[in-house]
Amino acid sequence: MVGQAGQAGQVGQVGIIGGGLMGSGITEVCARAGLDTVVVEVDDTASAAAERRVRDSLGRAAKRGKLTEEQVAETLGRVTFTTDLGALADRDLVVEAASEDEEVKLELFRTVGALLEKADALLTSNTSSIPIVKLGAVSGRPDRVMGVHFFNPAPVMQLVELIPSLTTSTETLQRMQGFVADQLGKQPIEATDRAGFVVNSLLVPYLLSAIRMYEAGYASAADIDKGMVLGCGHPMGPLALSDLIGLDTVRAIGISMYQEFKEPLYSPPPLLDRMVDAGLLGKKSGQGFYRHDG
């Protein structure tokens, strides 16, 4: 049954590192599944923002009739927000959802790998592109490390990519398959440990091509998006989707994929570099290819 822990191999206590758009979404998913969840952020301001994101999302779910007010209160009661990485020590599973910066993630895996008290505790990353084997190598527990890539918005999107590395044990992969499918009620697929995994290997070149088209003046942002929505049946156009994902994240994935494969289609176009440098990151900053008020 979803949310019920206690059987052999099941996860009861979860830690989330990072409470941004992805981290707060993963937090909500875990807490709604009945799991004791700790969220660690870099400072009090970020921690308060993470809590607000979770509260707001649950409030919207209640307004849509997806949750009762009692369920909202119960879900929030399962979540603790803190700035102390030491609060992760007793966790069965930690999901790192920090910024898409390789050095930041490597340092977190060094620190948290040494903190975890349970020999069988799993340490995972929600990275979109960074090699999992690198994270496992610095963790001190490479057999217990793998990628678990949720999609935004995590409470709604059913897909989760599971990415074992060369050093991930079969037991770890099986436990994560059970966690995602049985405890969270989502649909896992397995991907090899290569930059982009399954979805982003297909998606990011498409997004970068749309940005190049806009940069070259082929069409307006609105018309490029309308063309793909009405002409191809996509629910959202590529530039609007880039804004939703975050232009800094799209750029970081492109850079990581280009570094691994040296394919020109993975290289971020100059316009994307300039927009990220200017802080025009899409929905998260209020301005990207579109303006996002509120």
Tab-separated table of C-alpha atoms in Angstrom:
chain	number	residue	atom	x	y	z
A	1	MET	CA	0.000	0.000	0.000
A	2	VAL	CA	1.304	3.451	-0.902
A	3	GLY	CA	2.823	5.286	2.050
A	4	GLN	CA	3.104	2.299	4.384
A	5	ALA	CA	6.683	1.578	5.469
A	6	GLY	CA	8.044	-1.058	7.768
A	7	GLN	CA	8.341	-4.105	5.495
A	8	ALA	CA	11.847	-5.304	4.632
A	9	GLY	CA	13.577	-2.900	2.267
A	10	GLN	CA	10.888	-0.237	2.443
A	11	VAL	CA	11.689	3.402	3.141
A	12	GLY	CA	10.189	5.065	6.199
A	13	GLN	CA	12.341	8.153	6.727
A	14	VAL	CA	13.328	10.411	3.826
A	15	GLY	CA	15.685	13.371	3.620
A	16	ILE	CA	15.584	15.980	0.841
A	17	ILE	CA	18.565	18.268	0.222
A	18	GLY	CA	17.285	21.452	-1.397
A	19	GLY	CA	13.797	22.905	-1.238
A	20	GLY	CA	13.606	24.682	-4.592
A	21	LEU	CA	11.011	23.914	-7.251
A	22	MET	CA	12.087	20.286	-7.595
A	23	GLY	CA	13.019	19.695	-3.959
A	24	SER	CA	9.744	21.072	-2.621
A	25	GLY	CA	7.810	18.980	-5.137
A	26	ILE	CA	9.641	15.800	-4.120
A	27	THR	CA	9.027	16.724	-0.484
A	28	GLU	CA	5.301	16.986	-1.120
A	29	VAL	CA	5.241	13.645	-2.950
A	30	CYS	CA	7.012	11.870	-0.082
A	31	ALA	CA	4.958	13.484	2.675
A	32	ARG	CA	1.671	12.778	0.889
A	33	ALA	CA	2.795	9.146	0.638
A	34	GLY	CA	2.936	9.017	4.442
A	35	LEU	CA	6.711	9.290	4.853
A	36	ASP	CA	8.557	11.152	7.619
A	37	THR	CA	10.416	13.798	5.603
A	38	VAL	CA	13.245	16.192	6.513
A	39	VAL	CA	14.146	19.043	4.152
A	40	VAL	CA	17.576	20.678	4.465
A	41	GLU	CA	18.235	24.104	2.976
A	42	VAL	CA	21.276	26.388	2.950
A	43	ASP	CA	19.874	29.084	5.263
A	44	ASP	CA	16.746	30.178	7.127
A	45	THR	CA	15.477	32.296	4.232
A	46	ALA	CA	15.684	29.388	1.786
A	47	SER	CA	14.146	27.057	4.361
A	48	ALA	CA	11.165	29.380	4.870
A	49	ALA	CA	10.738	29.659	1.089
A	50	ALA	CA	10.758	25.853	0.768
A	51	GLU	CA	8.091	25.514	3.438
A	52	ARG	CA	5.992	28.165	1.707
A	53	ARG	CA	6.234	26.321	-1.618
A	54	VAL	CA	5.001	23.092	-0.050
A	55	ARG	CA	2.176	24.844	1.833
A	56	ASP	CA	1.071	26.733	-1.269
A	57	SER	CA	1.088	23.606	-3.423
A	58	LEU	CA	-0.928	21.638	-0.879
A	59	GLY	CA	-3.333	24.571	-0.593
A	60	ARG	CA	-3.883	24.530	-4.347
A	61	ALA	CA	-4.510	20.774	-4.222
A	62	ALA	CA	-7.114	21.321	-1.507
A	63	LYS	CA	-8.863	24.029	-3.541
A	64	ARG	CA	-9.077	21.611	-6.471
A	65	GLY	CA	-10.625	18.995	-4.227
A	66	LYS	CA	-7.621	16.662	-4.428
A	67	LEU	CA	-7.002	16.843	-0.672
A	68	THR	CA	-9.060	17.656	2.402
A	69	GLU	CA	-7.893	20.276	4.879
A	70	GLU	CA	-7.255	17.426	7.335
A	71	GLN	CA	-5.003	15.691	4.786
A	72	VAL	CA	-3.121	18.940	4.194
A	73	ALA	CA	-2.475	19.289	7.937
A	74	GLU	CA	-1.396	15.646	8.232
A	75	THR	CA	0.971	16.007	5.285
A	76	LEU	CA	2.589	19.153	6.685
A	77	GLY	CA	2.919	17.396	10.032
A	78	ARG	CA	5.202	14.829	8.426
A	79	VAL	CA	7.699	17.442	7.175
A	80	THR	CA	10.524	19.126	9.079
A	81	PHE	CA	12.430	22.046	7.543
A	82	THR	CA	15.961	22.708	8.770
A	83	THR	CA	19.380	24.055	7.799
A	84	ASP	CA	21.268	21.256	9.571
A	85	LEU	CA	22.675	18.480	7.345
A	86	GLY	CA	23.113	16.436	10.527
A	87	ALA	CA	19.322	15.970	10.602
A	88	LEU	CA	19.778	13.499	7.722
A	89	ALA	CA	21.866	11.056	9.754
A	90	ASP	CA	18.992	8.683	10.635
A	91	ARG	CA	17.357	8.655	7.176
A	92	ASP	CA	16.659	5.490	5.148
A	93	LEU	CA	16.866	7.476	1.922
A	94	VAL	CA	18.299	10.881	1.020
A	95	VAL	CA	17.408	12.606	-2.245
A	96	GLU	CA	19.788	15.390	-3.239
A	97	ALA	CA	17.942	18.111	-5.179
A	98	ALA	CA	20.430	20.963	-4.913
A	99	SER	CA	21.435	23.265	-7.766
A	100	GLU	CA	22.754	21.610	-10.940
A	101	ASP	CA	26.386	22.300	-10.048
A	102	GLU	CA	28.785	19.353	-10.096
A	103	GLU	CA	31.137	20.638	-7.391
A	104	VAL	CA	28.238	21.432	-5.050
A	105	LYS	CA	26.809	17.957	-5.513
A	106	LEU	CA	30.176	16.226	-5.052
A	107	GLU	CA	30.746	18.042	-1.766
A	108	LEU	CA	27.251	17.145	-0.548
A	109	PHE	CA	27.806	13.471	-1.364
A	110	ARG	CA	31.125	13.482	0.511
A	111	THR	CA	29.502	15.030	3.568
A	112	VAL	CA	26.201	13.164	3.643
A	113	GLY	CA	27.784	9.829	2.743
A	114	ALA	CA	29.830	10.092	5.940
A	115	LEU	CA	26.840	11.275	8.014
A	116	LEU	CA	24.416	8.437	7.312
A	117	GLU	CA	24.190	6.071	10.262
A	118	LYS	CA	22.417	3.114	8.634
A	119	ALA	CA	24.664	0.813	6.611
A	120	ASP	CA	21.887	0.211	4.079
A	121	ALA	CA	20.786	3.864	3.782
A	122	LEU	CA	20.427	4.979	0.165
A	123	LEU	CA	21.869	8.241	-1.168
A	124	THR	CA	20.391	9.456	-4.451
A	125	SER	CA	20.519	12.489	-6.713
A	126	ASN	CA	17.798	14.206	-8.709
A	127	THR	CA	20.453	15.496	-11.120
A	128	SER	CA	19.429	15.928	-14.736
A	129	SER	CA	22.838	15.251	-16.216
A	130	ILE	CA	25.787	14.813	-13.809
A	131	PRO	CA	27.364	11.316	-13.879
A	132	ILE	CA	26.063	9.235	-10.980
A	133	VAL	CA	29.284	7.215	-10.794
A	134	LYS	CA	31.182	10.391	-9.814
A	135	LEU	CA	28.776	11.052	-6.952
A	136	GLY	CA	29.012	7.465	-5.769
A	137	ALA	CA	32.813	7.502	-5.873
A	138	VAL	CA	33.086	10.315	-3.300
A	139	SER	CA	30.248	9.102	-1.049
A	140	GLY	CA	32.013	6.219	0.675
A	141	ARG	CA	29.050	3.980	-0.241
A	142	PRO	CA	29.099	3.703	-4.058
A	143	ASP	CA	26.900	0.581	-4.064
A	144	ARG	CA	24.128	2.558	-2.297
A	145	VAL	CA	24.177	5.564	-4.649
A	146	MET	CA	22.052	6.080	-7.776
A	147	GLY	CA	20.082	8.700	-9.668
A	148	VAL	CA	16.360	9.216	-9.084
A	149	HIS	CA	15.167	11.866	-11.521
A	150	PHE	CA	11.705	13.336	-10.902
A	151	PHE	CA	10.003	15.701	-13.337
A	152	ASN	CA	8.450	19.096	-12.699
A	153	PRO	CA	5.896	19.441	-11.189
A	154	ALA	CA	6.759	16.347	-9.153
A	155	PRO	CA	3.322	15.977	-7.451
A	156	VAL	CA	1.673	15.739	-10.901
A	157	MET	CA	4.205	14.065	-13.199
A	158	GLN	CA	4.086	10.278	-13.007
A	159	LEU	CA	7.486	9.469	-14.510
A	160	VAL	CA	10.660	8.907	-12.451
A	161	GLU	CA	13.930	7.946	-14.141
A	162	LEU	CA	16.086	5.530	-12.138
A	163	ILE	CA	19.780	5.671	-13.001
A	164	PRO	CA	22.111	3.043	-11.534
A	165	SER	CA	25.838	3.559	-12.096
A	166	LEU	CA	28.528	0.952	-12.707
A	167	THR	CA	28.916	0.625	-8.919
A	168	THR	CA	25.227	0.593	-7.891
A	169	SER	CA	24.164	-2.748	-6.416
A	170	THR	CA	21.220	-4.737	-7.767
A	171	GLU	CA	19.631	-4.538	-4.311
A	172	THR	CA	19.776	-0.714	-4.368
A	173	LEU	CA	18.086	-0.562	-7.773
A	174	GLN	CA	15.373	-3.002	-6.665
A	175	ARG	CA	14.711	-1.028	-3.480
A	176	MET	CA	14.352	2.192	-5.458
A	177	GLN	CA	12.035	0.517	-7.980
A	178	GLY	CA	9.836	-0.575	-5.097
A	179	PHE	CA	10.012	2.825	-3.429
A	180	VAL	CA	8.972	4.718	-6.556
A	181	ALA	CA	6.281	2.285	-7.730
A	182	ASP	CA	4.850	0.882	-4.505
A	183	GLN	CA	5.361	3.660	-1.961
A	184	LEU	CA	5.066	6.770	-4.142
A	185	GLY	CA	2.702	5.285	-6.743
A	186	LYS	CA	4.729	6.603	-9.693
A	187	GLN	CA	6.043	4.969	-12.863
A	188	PRO	CA	9.802	4.256	-12.947
A	189	ILE	CA	11.920	3.680	-16.039
A	190	GLU	CA	15.580	2.649	-15.960
A	191	ALA	CA	18.256	4.646	-17.769
A	192	THR	CA	21.994	4.173	-18.177
A	193	ASP	CA	24.388	6.544	-16.437
A	194	ARG	CA	25.063	8.895	-19.330
A	195	ALA	CA	24.392	12.622	-19.444
A	196	GLY	CA	20.745	13.394	-20.164
A	197	PHE	CA	19.489	9.889	-19.356
A	198	VAL	CA	16.378	9.087	-21.471
A	199	VAL	CA	14.112	12.124	-21.422
A	200	ASN	CA	16.633	14.967	-21.497
A	201	SER	CA	18.697	13.252	-24.199
A	202	LEU	CA	15.649	13.683	-26.430
A	203	LEU	CA	14.170	16.852	-24.960
A	204	VAL	CA	17.119	19.226	-24.501
A	205	PRO	CA	18.331	19.226	-28.142
A	206	TYR	CA	14.746	20.090	-29.122
A	207	LEU	CA	14.626	22.980	-26.627
A	208	LEU	CA	18.018	24.291	-27.734
A	209	SER	CA	16.929	24.114	-31.390
A	210	ALA	CA	13.875	26.231	-30.588
A	211	ILE	CA	16.081	28.792	-28.824
A	212	ARG	CA	18.389	28.926	-31.866
A	213	MET	CA	15.357	29.419	-34.117
A	214	TYR	CA	14.165	32.326	-31.979
A	215	GLU	CA	17.692	33.769	-31.780
A	216	ALA	CA	18.008	33.667	-35.582
A	217	GLY	CA	14.724	35.566	-36.003
A	218	TYR	CA	12.800	32.780	-37.757
A	219	ALA	CA	9.667	33.522	-35.719
A	220	SER	CA	8.466	35.064	-32.473
A	221	ALA	CA	8.562	33.050	-29.235
A	222	ALA	CA	4.775	32.890	-29.218
A	223	ASP	CA	4.589	31.612	-32.810
A	224	ILE	CA	7.302	28.990	-32.272
A	225	ASP	CA	5.379	27.686	-29.285
A	226	LYS	CA	2.025	27.887	-31.039
A	227	GLY	CA	3.454	25.937	-33.959
A	228	MET	CA	4.480	23.024	-31.740
A	229	VAL	CA	1.289	23.073	-29.654
A	230	LEU	CA	-1.168	23.268	-32.565
A	231	GLY	CA	0.957	21.595	-35.211
A	232	CYS	CA	2.393	18.702	-33.215
A	233	GLY	CA	-0.092	18.337	-30.372
A	234	HIS	CA	2.441	19.211	-27.649
A	235	PRO	CA	0.835	20.430	-24.411
A	236	MET	CA	3.362	23.278	-24.160
A	237	GLY	CA	5.729	24.948	-26.614
A	238	PRO	CA	9.508	24.568	-26.273
A	239	LEU	CA	10.231	28.132	-25.133
A	240	ALA	CA	7.449	28.117	-22.538
A	241	LEU	CA	8.716	24.727	-21.367
A	242	SER	CA	12.260	26.079	-21.112
A	243	ASP	CA	10.935	28.883	-18.902
A	244	LEU	CA	9.152	26.336	-16.716
A	245	ILE	CA	12.215	24.107	-16.343
A	246	GLY	CA	14.512	27.084	-15.724
A	247	LEU	CA	16.871	28.469	-18.357
A	248	ASP	CA	19.855	27.911	-16.057
A	249	THR	CA	18.901	24.244	-15.735
A	250	VAL	CA	18.423	23.826	-19.491
A	251	ARG	CA	21.839	25.430	-20.048
A	252	ALA	CA	23.524	23.257	-17.397
A	253	ILE	CA	22.110	20.066	-18.920
A	254	GLY	CA	23.216	21.154	-22.390
A	255	ILE	CA	26.741	21.891	-21.177
A	256	SER	CA	26.991	18.534	-19.396
A	257	MET	CA	25.753	16.641	-22.456
A	258	TYR	CA	28.105	18.560	-24.768
A	259	GLN	CA	31.080	17.859	-22.511
A	260	GLU	CA	30.319	14.134	-22.620
A	261	PHE	CA	29.424	13.675	-26.297
A	262	LYS	CA	30.876	16.751	-28.075
A	263	GLU	CA	27.742	16.947	-30.255
A	264	PRO	CA	27.111	20.540	-31.478
A	265	LEU	CA	23.336	20.163	-31.019
A	266	TYR	CA	23.913	19.890	-27.241
A	267	SER	CA	25.882	23.153	-27.009
A	268	PRO	CA	23.839	26.040	-25.511
A	269	PRO	CA	23.302	28.884	-28.003
A	270	PRO	CA	24.752	32.331	-27.175
A	271	LEU	CA	21.303	33.800	-26.444
A	272	LEU	CA	20.742	31.250	-23.691
A	273	ASP	CA	24.153	32.067	-22.177
A	274	ARG	CA	23.299	35.781	-22.181
A	275	MET	CA	19.867	35.283	-20.630
A	276	VAL	CA	21.271	33.165	-17.804
A	277	ASP	CA	24.058	35.699	-17.190
A	278	ALA	CA	21.379	38.418	-16.987
A	279	GLY	CA	19.352	36.446	-14.438
A	280	LEU	CA	16.499	35.865	-16.899
A	281	LEU	CA	15.857	32.294	-15.791
A	282	GLY	CA	12.199	31.856	-16.687
A	283	LYS	CA	9.369	31.266	-14.250
A	284	LYS	CA	11.645	31.069	-11.205
A	285	SER	CA	12.927	34.631	-11.780
A	286	GLY	CA	9.749	36.091	-13.281
A	287	GLN	CA	11.220	36.667	-16.744
A	288	GLY	CA	12.561	34.414	-19.474
A	289	PHE	CA	11.218	34.128	-22.998
A	290	TYR	CA	7.960	35.265	-21.376
A	291	ARG	CA	7.043	37.397	-18.395
A	292	HIS	CA	5.749	35.431	-15.404
A	293	ASP	CA	3.893	37.713	-13.003
A	294	GLY	CA	3.140	36.235	-9.602
